[in-house]
């Protein structure tokens, strides 16, 4: 994608970023190199002072709250359009890069020298490395944002500076294979329906998920047990909630929203219901942001029961949305088809196409041993006469033969010539 800006003086300025990190990642990570090029096209010979590049990144949180009290720092920052409320703001810088693509860096004081750029198309490549320390993931929320951008500025002596800006995404990777995020989470709770002596009976709920960390697109298997001992018809449900928390001037602002939900069957009075891996798919959402001091984005899986005429019974299980998926083979989240193909693949390596027949008993014992254990019965000449005989007369013939006696001394040694 190229961002362009033109001016009446026939100068076209554009900014293009190279593809993000290799491997199809949708954004850059800490320590990676951001590269691209600035394109400048002029119709005639153009004098200019400099062509500068700036890369910046910061987290900002801002909201209005209550009436501004006099003689307080928040009152001094109150916005004119805030309806008399105090304007609370906070900012944390993450990135500050400055480069001169044309001109001196820095330009000496009083230096009025100009650079003459010939007519035509000009390309100026650039690159810079993101800091090694953790960077907060790009995010735009209700009361704040975390943004990273690159800006190119063309400075000329006889016209206003020309600027073009391009935003890029940064991702702080979260590996869900860490032991903390692979730990199962379980909660249980009971609620008595009614009040005083007009009690209807208790409703109990227990819920469990196999691990704490999941990634976008995964389906969370939910295991739950619902027991309805009340006289009301209840409905179990589950939902994923996103909680945005903003901090500024020592105060906190919270915004909570549902991003996905699923509904179970009605549970009648005196009945129970079990969720044996009911799935809830995670939609495309921002990964959890846990390393920014003014903006936090957290998730939770709520399993709750809607009770008519009473407050819902809710269990909240902590959830972390990561970026590096789980690779453990014991994960039940894998499809049954993939598990079957994985578990049965070793058979193709060990079993021959045509299995070898087992050895004959007579081939592994001597004739003397064979005749000692096998009783010889006279064969009937006429088939019709044979069929008329009782069946039990031939049962002895089909019995399992005993194995040969074990001995460490070979009863039939082969002669070996002594040299």
mmCIF file of C-alpha atoms in Angstrom:
data_model
loop_
_atom_site.group_PDB
_atom_site.id
_atom_site.type_symbol
_atom_site.label_atom_id
_atom_site.label_comp_id
_atom_site.label_asym_id
_atom_site.label_seq_id
_atom_site.Cartn_x
_atom_site.Cartn_y
_atom_site.Cartn_z
ATOM 1 C CA UNK A 1 0.000 0.000 0.000
ATOM 2 C CA UNK A 2 1.272 3.469 -0.924
ATOM 3 C CA UNK A 3 0.166 6.722 0.669
ATOM 4 C CA UNK A 4 0.506 9.764 -1.578
ATOM 5 C CA UNK A 5 0.241 13.521 -1.222
ATOM 6 C CA UNK A 6 0.582 16.104 -3.973
ATOM 7 C CA UNK A 7 0.821 19.906 -4.042
ATOM 8 C CA UNK A 8 0.169 22.653 -6.592
ATOM 9 C CA UNK A 9 3.893 22.872 -7.324
ATOM 10 C CA UNK A 10 3.795 19.532 -9.124
ATOM 11 C CA UNK A 11 5.557 17.482 -6.409
ATOM 12 C CA UNK A 12 4.129 14.067 -5.630
ATOM 13 C CA UNK A 13 5.215 12.490 -2.337
ATOM 14 C CA UNK A 14 4.446 8.842 -1.501
ATOM 15 C CA UNK A 15 5.388 6.411 1.260
ATOM 16 C CA UNK A 16 5.423 2.616 0.891
ATOM 17 C CA UNK A 17 6.216 0.007 3.527
ATOM 18 C CA UNK A 18 7.669 -3.398 2.744
ATOM 19 C CA UNK A 19 5.795 -6.508 3.746
ATOM 20 C CA UNK A 20 5.697 -7.245 7.453
ATOM 21 C CA UNK A 21 7.816 -9.882 9.103
ATOM 22 C CA UNK A 22 8.355 -13.088 7.174
ATOM 23 C CA UNK A 23 5.998 -15.976 7.817
ATOM 24 C CA UNK A 24 2.778 -14.138 7.084
ATOM 25 C CA UNK A 25 2.711 -12.212 10.347
ATOM 26 C CA UNK A 26 0.185 -9.346 10.227
ATOM 27 C CA UNK A 27 2.535 -7.003 12.084
ATOM 28 C CA UNK A 28 6.042 -6.349 13.344
ATOM 29 C CA UNK A 29 7.506 -7.542 16.643
ATOM 30 C CA UNK A 30 10.124 -6.024 18.921
ATOM 31 C CA UNK A 31 13.628 -6.197 17.462
ATOM 32 C CA UNK A 32 12.425 -6.588 13.858
ATOM 33 C CA UNK A 33 13.372 -4.225 11.043
ATOM 34 C CA UNK A 34 10.815 -1.947 9.424
ATOM 35 C CA UNK A 35 11.764 -1.001 5.877
ATOM 36 C CA UNK A 36 10.236 0.788 2.930
ATOM 37 C CA UNK A 37 10.807 3.633 0.509
ATOM 38 C CA UNK A 38 9.790 7.235 0.010
ATOM 39 C CA UNK A 39 8.811 8.095 -3.579
ATOM 40 C CA UNK A 40 9.102 11.656 -4.873
ATOM 41 C CA UNK A 41 8.034 12.699 -8.354
ATOM 42 C CA UNK A 42 8.548 16.257 -9.629
ATOM 43 C CA UNK A 43 7.601 17.756 -12.971
ATOM 44 C CA UNK A 44 10.368 20.360 -13.032
ATOM 45 C CA UNK A 45 13.645 21.091 -11.282
ATOM 46 C CA UNK A 46 12.774 21.560 -7.619
ATOM 47 C CA UNK A 47 14.754 23.268 -4.823
ATOM 48 C CA UNK A 48 14.271 21.764 -1.347
ATOM 49 C CA UNK A 49 15.808 21.958 2.094
ATOM 50 C CA UNK A 50 15.491 18.373 3.334
ATOM 51 C CA UNK A 51 13.524 15.142 3.208
ATOM 52 C CA UNK A 52 13.028 13.764 6.721
ATOM 53 C CA UNK A 53 11.640 10.496 8.041
ATOM 54 C CA UNK A 54 10.114 10.050 11.491
ATOM 55 C CA UNK A 55 8.780 6.900 13.141
ATOM 56 C CA UNK A 56 6.808 7.171 16.346
ATOM 57 C CA UNK A 57 4.727 4.972 18.599
ATOM 58 C CA UNK A 58 2.817 5.738 21.758
ATOM 59 C CA UNK A 59 -0.101 4.660 23.929
ATOM 60 C CA UNK A 60 -2.703 7.313 24.722
ATOM 61 C CA UNK A 61 -5.637 7.238 27.141
ATOM 62 C CA UNK A 62 -8.096 10.125 27.543
ATOM 63 C CA UNK A 63 -11.621 10.685 28.847
ATOM 64 C CA UNK A 64 -13.725 13.274 30.643
ATOM 65 C CA UNK A 65 -14.906 12.584 34.155
ATOM 66 C CA UNK A 66 -17.194 14.538 36.498
ATOM 67 C CA UNK A 67 -17.058 18.294 37.192
ATOM 68 C CA UNK A 68 -13.645 19.954 37.287
ATOM 69 C CA UNK A 69 -12.739 20.953 40.818
ATOM 70 C CA UNK A 70 -10.916 24.315 41.248
ATOM 71 C CA UNK A 71 -7.192 24.459 41.976
ATOM 72 C CA UNK A 72 -6.594 20.873 40.838
ATOM 73 C CA UNK A 73 -4.328 19.646 38.032
ATOM 74 C CA UNK A 74 -7.295 17.991 36.290
ATOM 75 C CA UNK A 75 -9.175 21.285 36.216
ATOM 76 C CA UNK A 76 -6.353 22.900 34.271
ATOM 77 C CA UNK A 77 -6.576 20.231 31.589
ATOM 78 C CA UNK A 78 -10.355 20.288 31.288
ATOM 79 C CA UNK A 79 -11.503 20.453 27.684
ATOM 80 C CA UNK A 80 -13.771 23.249 26.500
ATOM 81 C CA UNK A 81 -16.225 20.744 25.020
ATOM 82 C CA UNK A 82 -16.306 18.386 27.983
ATOM 83 C CA UNK A 83 -19.429 19.863 29.568
ATOM 84 C CA UNK A 84 -17.476 21.090 32.610
ATOM 85 C CA UNK A 85 -15.840 17.660 33.172
ATOM 86 C CA UNK A 86 -12.169 17.123 33.922
ATOM 87 C CA UNK A 87 -10.163 15.889 30.971
ATOM 88 C CA UNK A 88 -7.968 12.984 32.115
ATOM 89 C CA UNK A 89 -5.096 12.110 29.778
ATOM 90 C CA UNK A 90 -2.030 9.893 29.831
ATOM 91 C CA UNK A 91 0.613 9.012 27.230
ATOM 92 C CA UNK A 92 3.471 6.497 27.135
ATOM 93 C CA UNK A 93 6.062 6.654 24.290
ATOM 94 C CA UNK A 94 7.320 3.422 22.744
ATOM 95 C CA UNK A 95 9.160 4.495 19.596
ATOM 96 C CA UNK A 96 11.009 7.617 18.412
ATOM 97 C CA UNK A 97 13.166 7.332 15.267
ATOM 98 C CA UNK A 98 14.397 10.265 13.100
ATOM 99 C CA UNK A 99 16.309 10.002 9.839
ATOM 100 C CA UNK A 100 17.385 12.479 7.103
ATOM 101 C CA UNK A 101 16.950 11.014 3.643
ATOM 102 C CA UNK A 102 18.090 14.278 1.981
ATOM 103 C CA UNK A 103 19.932 17.156 3.554
ATOM 104 C CA UNK A 104 22.213 17.356 6.578
ATOM 105 C CA UNK A 105 21.409 15.781 9.905
ATOM 106 C CA UNK A 106 21.291 18.022 11.806
ATOM 107 C CA UNK A 107 21.249 21.102 9.607
ATOM 108 C CA UNK A 108 23.843 23.702 10.785
ATOM 109 C CA UNK A 109 22.389 26.896 12.242
ATOM 110 C CA UNK A 110 22.036 29.642 9.638
ATOM 111 C CA UNK A 111 22.695 27.276 6.751
ATOM 112 C CA UNK A 112 20.363 28.289 3.908
ATOM 113 C CA UNK A 113 21.854 25.964 1.293
ATOM 114 C CA UNK A 114 19.328 24.210 -0.905
ATOM 115 C CA UNK A 115 19.273 20.880 -2.705
ATOM 116 C CA UNK A 116 18.277 20.957 -6.360
ATOM 117 C CA UNK A 117 16.249 17.920 -7.351
ATOM 118 C CA UNK A 118 16.025 17.177 -11.048
ATOM 119 C CA UNK A 119 12.665 16.498 -12.715
ATOM 120 C CA UNK A 120 11.500 12.910 -12.716
ATOM 121 C CA UNK A 121 10.897 10.088 -10.243
ATOM 122 C CA UNK A 122 13.136 9.622 -7.217
ATOM 123 C CA UNK A 123 13.173 6.785 -4.687
ATOM 124 C CA UNK A 124 14.676 6.943 -1.187
ATOM 125 C CA UNK A 125 14.844 3.616 0.716
ATOM 126 C CA UNK A 126 14.809 3.580 4.505
ATOM 127 C CA UNK A 127 14.933 1.071 7.332
ATOM 128 C CA UNK A 128 15.030 1.144 11.113
ATOM 129 C CA UNK A 129 14.936 -1.432 13.875
ATOM 130 C CA UNK A 130 12.270 -1.596 16.531
ATOM 131 C CA UNK A 131 13.489 -1.593 20.143
ATOM 132 C CA UNK A 132 14.374 -4.908 21.743
ATOM 133 C CA UNK A 133 12.283 -4.244 24.833
ATOM 134 C CA UNK A 134 8.639 -5.381 24.713
ATOM 135 C CA UNK A 135 6.290 -3.177 22.711
ATOM 136 C CA UNK A 136 2.560 -2.968 23.351
ATOM 137 C CA UNK A 137 0.319 -4.453 20.659
ATOM 138 C CA UNK A 138 -1.430 -1.995 18.333
ATOM 139 C CA UNK A 139 -4.946 -1.303 19.554
ATOM 140 C CA UNK A 140 -7.821 1.162 19.173
ATOM 141 C CA UNK A 141 -10.358 1.136 21.981
ATOM 142 C CA UNK A 142 -13.156 3.125 23.572
ATOM 143 C CA UNK A 143 -11.011 5.569 25.561
ATOM 144 C CA UNK A 144 -7.544 5.201 24.104
ATOM 145 C CA UNK A 145 -5.262 3.642 21.521
ATOM 146 C CA UNK A 146 -1.783 2.248 20.893
ATOM 147 C CA UNK A 147 -0.528 3.380 17.493
ATOM 148 C CA UNK A 148 2.704 3.232 15.480
ATOM 149 C CA UNK A 149 3.316 5.246 12.314
ATOM 150 C CA UNK A 150 5.965 6.393 9.850
ATOM 151 C CA UNK A 151 5.930 9.965 8.526
ATOM 152 C CA UNK A 152 7.916 11.523 5.661
ATOM 153 C CA UNK A 153 8.248 15.325 5.462
ATOM 154 C CA UNK A 154 9.487 17.306 2.447
ATOM 155 C CA UNK A 155 10.787 20.784 3.429
ATOM 156 C CA UNK A 156 10.991 23.502 0.730
ATOM 157 C CA UNK A 157 12.011 27.147 0.935
ATOM 158 C CA UNK A 158 9.070 28.702 -0.929
ATOM 159 C CA UNK A 159 6.161 26.435 0.025
ATOM 160 C CA UNK A 160 4.629 24.712 2.983
ATOM 161 C CA UNK A 161 6.217 21.459 4.115
ATOM 162 C CA UNK A 162 4.677 18.443 2.521
ATOM 163 C CA UNK A 163 3.913 15.416 4.740
ATOM 164 C CA UNK A 164 2.747 11.859 4.170
ATOM 165 C CA UNK A 165 2.032 9.363 6.968
ATOM 166 C CA UNK A 166 1.561 5.604 7.130
ATOM 167 C CA UNK A 167 0.490 3.514 10.138
ATOM 168 C CA UNK A 168 1.913 0.040 10.755
ATOM 169 C CA UNK A 169 0.920 -2.723 13.155
ATOM 170 C CA UNK A 170 3.015 -4.028 16.038
ATOM 171 C CA UNK A 171 2.315 -7.298 17.842
ATOM 172 C CA UNK A 172 3.633 -8.330 21.243
ATOM 173 C CA UNK A 173 3.609 -12.110 20.935
ATOM 174 C CA UNK A 174 2.041 -14.265 23.658
ATOM 175 C CA UNK A 175 2.932 -17.965 23.593
ATOM 176 C CA UNK A 176 0.059 -20.050 24.930
ATOM 177 C CA UNK A 177 2.451 -22.984 25.387
ATOM 178 C CA UNK A 178 3.760 -21.487 28.624
ATOM 179 C CA UNK A 179 2.989 -23.634 31.703
ATOM 180 C CA UNK A 180 0.818 -20.904 33.226
ATOM 181 C CA UNK A 181 -1.469 -20.743 30.174
ATOM 182 C CA UNK A 182 -1.699 -24.529 29.832
ATOM 183 C CA UNK A 183 -3.163 -24.907 33.324
ATOM 184 C CA UNK A 184 -6.843 -25.954 33.493
ATOM 185 C CA UNK A 185 -9.292 -23.512 35.104
ATOM 186 C CA UNK A 186 -12.305 -24.629 37.119
ATOM 187 C CA UNK A 187 -14.990 -22.758 39.079
ATOM 188 C CA UNK A 188 -18.198 -23.785 40.858
ATOM 189 C CA UNK A 189 -21.018 -21.901 42.590
ATOM 190 C CA UNK A 190 -24.495 -22.433 43.987
ATOM 191 C CA UNK A 191 -27.371 -19.966 44.248
ATOM 192 C CA UNK A 192 -30.574 -20.215 46.279
ATOM 193 C CA UNK A 193 -33.578 -18.979 44.300
ATOM 194 C CA UNK A 194 -36.137 -16.872 46.211
ATOM 195 C CA UNK A 195 -35.925 -14.954 49.466
ATOM 196 C CA UNK A 196 -36.974 -15.363 53.073
ATOM 197 C CA UNK A 197 -39.301 -18.354 53.392
ATOM 198 C CA UNK A 198 -40.441 -18.170 49.725
ATOM 199 C CA UNK A 199 -37.489 -20.209 48.546
ATOM 200 C CA UNK A 200 -37.699 -22.053 45.261
ATOM 201 C CA UNK A 201 -34.593 -24.198 45.658
ATOM 202 C CA UNK A 202 -30.901 -24.033 44.740
ATOM 203 C CA UNK A 203 -29.286 -23.913 41.322
ATOM 204 C CA UNK A 204 -25.694 -25.108 41.124
ATOM 205 C CA UNK A 205 -23.150 -24.615 38.358
ATOM 206 C CA UNK A 206 -19.599 -25.845 37.837
ATOM 207 C CA UNK A 207 -17.504 -25.103 34.753
ATOM 208 C CA UNK A 208 -14.052 -25.977 33.482
ATOM 209 C CA UNK A 209 -11.783 -25.254 30.501
ATOM 210 C CA UNK A 210 -8.701 -27.309 29.650
ATOM 211 C CA UNK A 211 -6.295 -24.375 29.527
ATOM 212 C CA UNK A 212 -6.139 -20.667 30.091
ATOM 213 C CA UNK A 213 -4.549 -19.593 26.792
ATOM 214 C CA UNK A 214 -6.125 -19.718 23.335
ATOM 215 C CA UNK A 215 -5.633 -17.959 19.989
ATOM 216 C CA UNK A 216 -7.937 -16.299 17.466
ATOM 217 C CA UNK A 217 -9.981 -18.797 15.492
ATOM 218 C CA UNK A 218 -9.714 -21.580 18.073
ATOM 219 C CA UNK A 219 -12.798 -23.221 19.545
ATOM 220 C CA UNK A 220 -12.860 -23.421 23.334
ATOM 221 C CA UNK A 221 -14.349 -26.701 24.629
ATOM 222 C CA UNK A 222 -16.431 -25.959 27.721
ATOM 223 C CA UNK A 223 -17.175 -28.603 30.339
ATOM 224 C CA UNK A 224 -20.025 -27.724 32.687
ATOM 225 C CA UNK A 225 -22.502 -29.360 35.041
ATOM 226 C CA UNK A 226 -25.838 -27.660 35.756
ATOM 227 C CA UNK A 227 -28.230 -28.847 38.448
ATOM 228 C CA UNK A 228 -31.649 -27.223 38.745
ATOM 229 C CA UNK A 229 -33.298 -27.959 42.085
ATOM 230 C CA UNK A 230 -35.523 -24.879 41.823
ATOM 231 C CA UNK A 231 -39.071 -24.673 40.514
ATOM 232 C CA UNK A 232 -38.093 -22.490 37.535
ATOM 233 C CA UNK A 233 -36.992 -23.185 33.987
ATOM 234 C CA UNK A 234 -33.379 -22.053 33.540
ATOM 235 C CA UNK A 235 -31.140 -21.557 30.485
ATOM 236 C CA UNK A 236 -27.331 -22.057 30.608
ATOM 237 C CA UNK A 237 -25.209 -19.773 28.433
ATOM 238 C CA UNK A 238 -21.539 -18.939 27.829
ATOM 239 C CA UNK A 239 -19.839 -15.821 26.469
ATOM 240 C CA UNK A 240 -16.400 -14.302 25.920
ATOM 241 C CA UNK A 241 -16.035 -10.806 27.373
ATOM 242 C CA UNK A 242 -13.379 -8.222 26.545
ATOM 243 C CA UNK A 243 -12.505 -5.766 29.312
ATOM 244 C CA UNK A 244 -10.621 -2.579 28.424
ATOM 245 C CA UNK A 245 -8.998 -0.765 31.351
ATOM 246 C CA UNK A 246 -7.535 2.752 31.042
ATOM 247 C CA UNK A 247 -5.426 4.563 33.655
ATOM 248 C CA UNK A 248 -4.777 8.309 33.740
ATOM 249 C CA UNK A 249 -4.051 10.779 36.553
ATOM 250 C CA UNK A 250 -4.449 8.075 39.161
ATOM 251 C CA UNK A 251 -7.968 7.145 38.003
ATOM 252 C CA UNK A 252 -9.337 4.175 36.110
ATOM 253 C CA UNK A 253 -11.878 3.858 33.330
ATOM 254 C CA UNK A 254 -13.305 0.485 32.312
ATOM 255 C CA UNK A 255 -15.210 -0.618 29.231
ATOM 256 C CA UNK A 256 -16.586 -4.144 28.895
ATOM 257 C CA UNK A 257 -18.158 -5.789 25.863
ATOM 258 C CA UNK A 258 -19.247 -9.255 24.717
ATOM 259 C CA UNK A 259 -17.403 -10.588 21.667
ATOM 260 C CA UNK A 260 -18.880 -14.119 21.314
ATOM 261 C CA UNK A 261 -21.560 -16.232 22.963
ATOM 262 C CA UNK A 262 -23.286 -19.621 22.837
ATOM 263 C CA UNK A 263 -26.547 -20.889 24.330
ATOM 264 C CA UNK A 264 -27.468 -24.262 25.789
ATOM 265 C CA UNK A 265 -30.752 -26.123 26.145
ATOM 266 C CA UNK A 266 -33.389 -25.339 28.756
ATOM 267 C CA UNK A 267 -33.048 -27.207 32.027
ATOM 268 C CA UNK A 268 -36.375 -28.055 33.629
ATOM 269 C CA UNK A 269 -37.063 -28.090 37.341
ATOM 270 C CA UNK A 270 -35.462 -31.052 39.078
ATOM 271 C CA UNK A 271 -33.242 -31.833 36.072
ATOM 272 C CA UNK A 272 -29.544 -31.677 35.321
ATOM 273 C CA UNK A 273 -27.552 -30.918 32.192
ATOM 274 C CA UNK A 274 -23.939 -31.548 31.207
ATOM 275 C CA UNK A 275 -21.723 -29.792 28.678
ATOM 276 C CA UNK A 276 -19.160 -32.327 27.577
ATOM 277 C CA UNK A 277 -16.974 -30.032 25.474
ATOM 278 C CA UNK A 278 -19.515 -27.553 24.092
ATOM 279 C CA UNK A 279 -17.489 -25.293 21.803
ATOM 280 C CA UNK A 280 -17.327 -21.522 21.618
ATOM 281 C CA UNK A 281 -15.216 -20.130 18.767
ATOM 282 C CA UNK A 282 -13.013 -17.105 19.362
ATOM 283 C CA UNK A 283 -13.658 -14.360 16.766
ATOM 284 C CA UNK A 284 -10.886 -12.138 15.328
ATOM 285 C CA UNK A 285 -10.051 -9.905 18.305
ATOM 286 C CA UNK A 286 -7.015 -8.022 19.569
ATOM 287 C CA UNK A 287 -4.684 -10.292 21.562
ATOM 288 C CA UNK A 288 -4.517 -9.692 25.292
ATOM 289 C CA UNK A 289 -2.537 -6.554 26.201
ATOM 290 C CA UNK A 290 -0.937 -7.072 29.605
ATOM 291 C CA UNK A 291 2.346 -5.142 29.338
ATOM 292 C CA UNK A 292 1.124 -1.536 28.915
ATOM 293 C CA UNK A 293 0.970 0.594 32.041
ATOM 294 C CA UNK A 294 -2.009 2.761 30.953
ATOM 295 C CA UNK A 295 -4.048 0.415 28.716
ATOM 296 C CA UNK A 296 -4.931 -3.202 29.463
ATOM 297 C CA UNK A 297 -7.052 -5.534 27.350
ATOM 298 C CA UNK A 298 -8.173 -8.674 29.171
ATOM 299 C CA UNK A 299 -10.585 -11.502 28.367
ATOM 300 C CA UNK A 300 -12.724 -13.885 30.370
ATOM 301 C CA UNK A 301 -15.017 -16.797 29.618
ATOM 302 C CA UNK A 302 -18.303 -16.400 31.481
ATOM 303 C CA UNK A 303 -20.503 -19.458 31.989
ATOM 304 C CA UNK A 304 -23.806 -18.332 33.450
ATOM 305 C CA UNK A 305 -27.423 -19.353 33.989
ATOM 306 C CA UNK A 306 -30.363 -17.144 33.087
ATOM 307 C CA UNK A 307 -32.990 -17.497 35.824
ATOM 308 C CA UNK A 308 -36.404 -15.853 35.226
ATOM 309 C CA UNK A 309 -37.208 -13.356 37.973
ATOM 310 C CA UNK A 310 -33.792 -13.633 39.634
ATOM 311 C CA UNK A 311 -30.224 -12.467 39.161
ATOM 312 C CA UNK A 312 -28.178 -14.691 36.889
ATOM 313 C CA UNK A 313 -25.708 -17.182 38.333
ATOM 314 C CA UNK A 314 -22.331 -16.489 36.693
ATOM 315 C CA UNK A 315 -18.863 -18.026 36.765
ATOM 316 C CA UNK A 316 -15.970 -16.137 35.140
ATOM 317 C CA UNK A 317 -12.928 -18.108 34.007
ATOM 318 C CA UNK A 318 -9.802 -16.064 33.177
ATOM 319 C CA UNK A 319 -8.793 -16.246 29.522
ATOM 320 C CA UNK A 320 -5.691 -15.049 27.659
ATOM 321 C CA UNK A 321 -5.842 -14.539 23.883
ATOM 322 C CA UNK A 322 -2.347 -15.241 22.569
ATOM 323 C CA UNK A 323 -0.619 -15.175 19.188
ATOM 324 C CA UNK A 324 1.420 -18.416 19.199
ATOM 325 C CA UNK A 325 -0.979 -21.412 19.144
ATOM 326 C CA UNK A 326 -0.808 -24.436 21.405
ATOM 327 C CA UNK A 327 1.299 -27.299 20.007
ATOM 328 C CA UNK A 328 0.757 -30.002 22.650
ATOM 329 C CA UNK A 329 -0.516 -33.270 21.183
ATOM 330 C CA UNK A 330 -2.805 -33.851 24.141
ATOM 331 C CA UNK A 331 -4.939 -30.832 23.297
ATOM 332 C CA UNK A 332 -8.554 -31.946 22.950
ATOM 333 C CA UNK A 333 -9.230 -28.912 20.791
ATOM 334 C CA UNK A 334 -7.854 -30.729 17.716
ATOM 335 C CA UNK A 335 -10.446 -32.253 15.456
ATOM 336 C CA UNK A 336 -11.191 -35.971 15.730
ATOM 337 C CA UNK A 337 -10.212 -36.505 12.117
ATOM 338 C CA UNK A 338 -6.761 -35.056 12.610
ATOM 339 C CA UNK A 339 -6.296 -37.085 15.795
ATOM 340 C CA UNK A 340 -7.267 -40.292 13.983
ATOM 341 C CA UNK A 341 -4.900 -39.678 11.085
ATOM 342 C CA UNK A 342 -2.078 -38.821 13.494
ATOM 343 C CA UNK A 343 -2.603 -41.824 15.782
ATOM 344 C CA UNK A 344 -3.011 -44.370 12.976
ATOM 345 C CA UNK A 345 -0.195 -43.173 10.701
ATOM 346 C CA UNK A 346 2.365 -45.435 12.397
ATOM 347 C CA UNK A 347 0.455 -48.536 11.257
ATOM 348 C CA UNK A 348 1.390 -47.887 7.639
ATOM 349 C CA UNK A 349 5.076 -47.996 8.622
ATOM 350 C CA UNK A 350 4.991 -51.289 10.545
ATOM 351 C CA UNK A 351 2.305 -53.529 9.039
ATOM 352 C CA UNK A 352 3.077 -55.234 5.694
ATOM 353 C CA UNK A 353 0.554 -55.188 2.892
ATOM 354 C CA UNK A 354 0.235 -59.029 3.034
ATOM 355 C CA UNK A 355 0.653 -60.341 6.602
ATOM 356 C CA UNK A 356 2.776 -63.459 6.926
ATOM 357 C CA UNK A 357 0.877 -66.624 7.900
ATOM 358 C CA UNK A 358 1.750 -68.158 11.299
ATOM 359 C CA UNK A 359 3.980 -71.270 11.229
ATOM 360 C CA UNK A 360 2.433 -74.720 11.156
ATOM 361 C CA UNK A 361 2.644 -76.661 14.409
ATOM 362 C CA UNK A 362 3.996 -79.709 12.638
ATOM 363 C CA UNK A 363 6.843 -77.630 11.161
ATOM 364 C CA UNK A 364 8.346 -76.630 14.491
ATOM 365 C CA UNK A 365 8.226 -80.012 16.327
ATOM 366 C CA UNK A 366 9.604 -83.395 15.492
ATOM 367 C CA UNK A 367 7.476 -86.180 14.040
ATOM 368 C CA UNK A 368 7.829 -88.135 17.299
ATOM 369 C CA UNK A 369 6.559 -85.186 19.365
ATOM 370 C CA UNK A 370 3.744 -84.528 16.895
ATOM 371 C CA UNK A 371 2.546 -88.159 16.884
ATOM 372 C CA UNK A 372 2.610 -88.264 20.691
ATOM 373 C CA UNK A 373 0.106 -85.363 21.021
ATOM 374 C CA UNK A 374 -2.031 -85.939 17.940
ATOM 375 C CA UNK A 375 -4.496 -88.838 17.851
ATOM 376 C CA UNK A 376 -4.969 -90.386 14.418
ATOM 377 C CA UNK A 377 -8.586 -91.150 13.533
ATOM 378 C CA UNK A 378 -9.601 -93.294 10.575
ATOM 379 C CA UNK A 379 -11.033 -91.260 7.763
ATOM 380 C CA UNK A 380 -14.468 -92.137 6.456
ATOM 381 C CA UNK A 381 -14.655 -93.175 2.861
ATOM 382 C CA UNK A 382 -18.218 -92.120 2.229
ATOM 383 C CA UNK A 383 -19.099 -88.483 2.835
ATOM 384 C CA UNK A 384 -22.754 -89.288 3.484
ATOM 385 C CA UNK A 385 -21.766 -91.835 6.112
ATOM 386 C CA UNK A 386 -19.446 -89.263 7.727
ATOM 387 C CA UNK A 387 -22.263 -86.703 8.038
ATOM 388 C CA UNK A 388 -24.470 -89.256 9.766
ATOM 389 C CA UNK A 389 -22.025 -89.686 12.632
ATOM 390 C CA UNK A 390 -22.537 -87.611 15.778
ATOM 391 C CA UNK A 391 -20.756 -84.259 15.795
ATOM 392 C CA UNK A 392 -19.113 -84.808 19.210
ATOM 393 C CA UNK A 393 -17.124 -87.680 17.709
ATOM 394 C CA UNK A 394 -15.001 -85.164 15.827
ATOM 395 C CA UNK A 395 -14.623 -82.507 18.503
ATOM 396 C CA UNK A 396 -11.384 -84.088 19.714
ATOM 397 C CA UNK A 397 -9.868 -83.579 16.308
ATOM 398 C CA UNK A 398 -10.266 -79.789 16.443
ATOM 399 C CA UNK A 399 -8.939 -79.156 19.942
ATOM 400 C CA UNK A 400 -5.936 -76.831 20.414
ATOM 401 C CA UNK A 401 -2.688 -78.702 20.375
ATOM 402 C CA UNK A 402 -0.351 -78.199 23.354
ATOM 403 C CA UNK A 403 2.877 -76.311 22.741
ATOM 404 C CA UNK A 404 6.191 -78.208 22.752
ATOM 405 C CA UNK A 405 7.977 -78.553 26.076
ATOM 406 C CA UNK A 406 10.509 -75.842 26.780
ATOM 407 C CA UNK A 407 14.121 -76.854 27.035
ATOM 408 C CA UNK A 408 17.384 -74.995 26.763
ATOM 409 C CA UNK A 409 18.962 -78.112 25.204
ATOM 410 C CA UNK A 410 18.141 -78.594 21.563
ATOM 411 C CA UNK A 411 16.554 -82.069 21.259
ATOM 412 C CA UNK A 412 17.565 -82.230 17.586
ATOM 413 C CA UNK A 413 21.050 -80.727 17.393
ATOM 414 C CA UNK A 414 22.664 -80.319 14.023
ATOM 415 C CA UNK A 415 26.054 -81.854 13.529
ATOM 416 C CA UNK A 416 28.896 -79.372 13.353
ATOM 417 C CA UNK A 417 32.197 -80.382 11.913
ATOM 418 C CA UNK A 418 35.175 -79.655 14.120
ATOM 419 C CA UNK A 419 38.080 -78.222 12.194
#
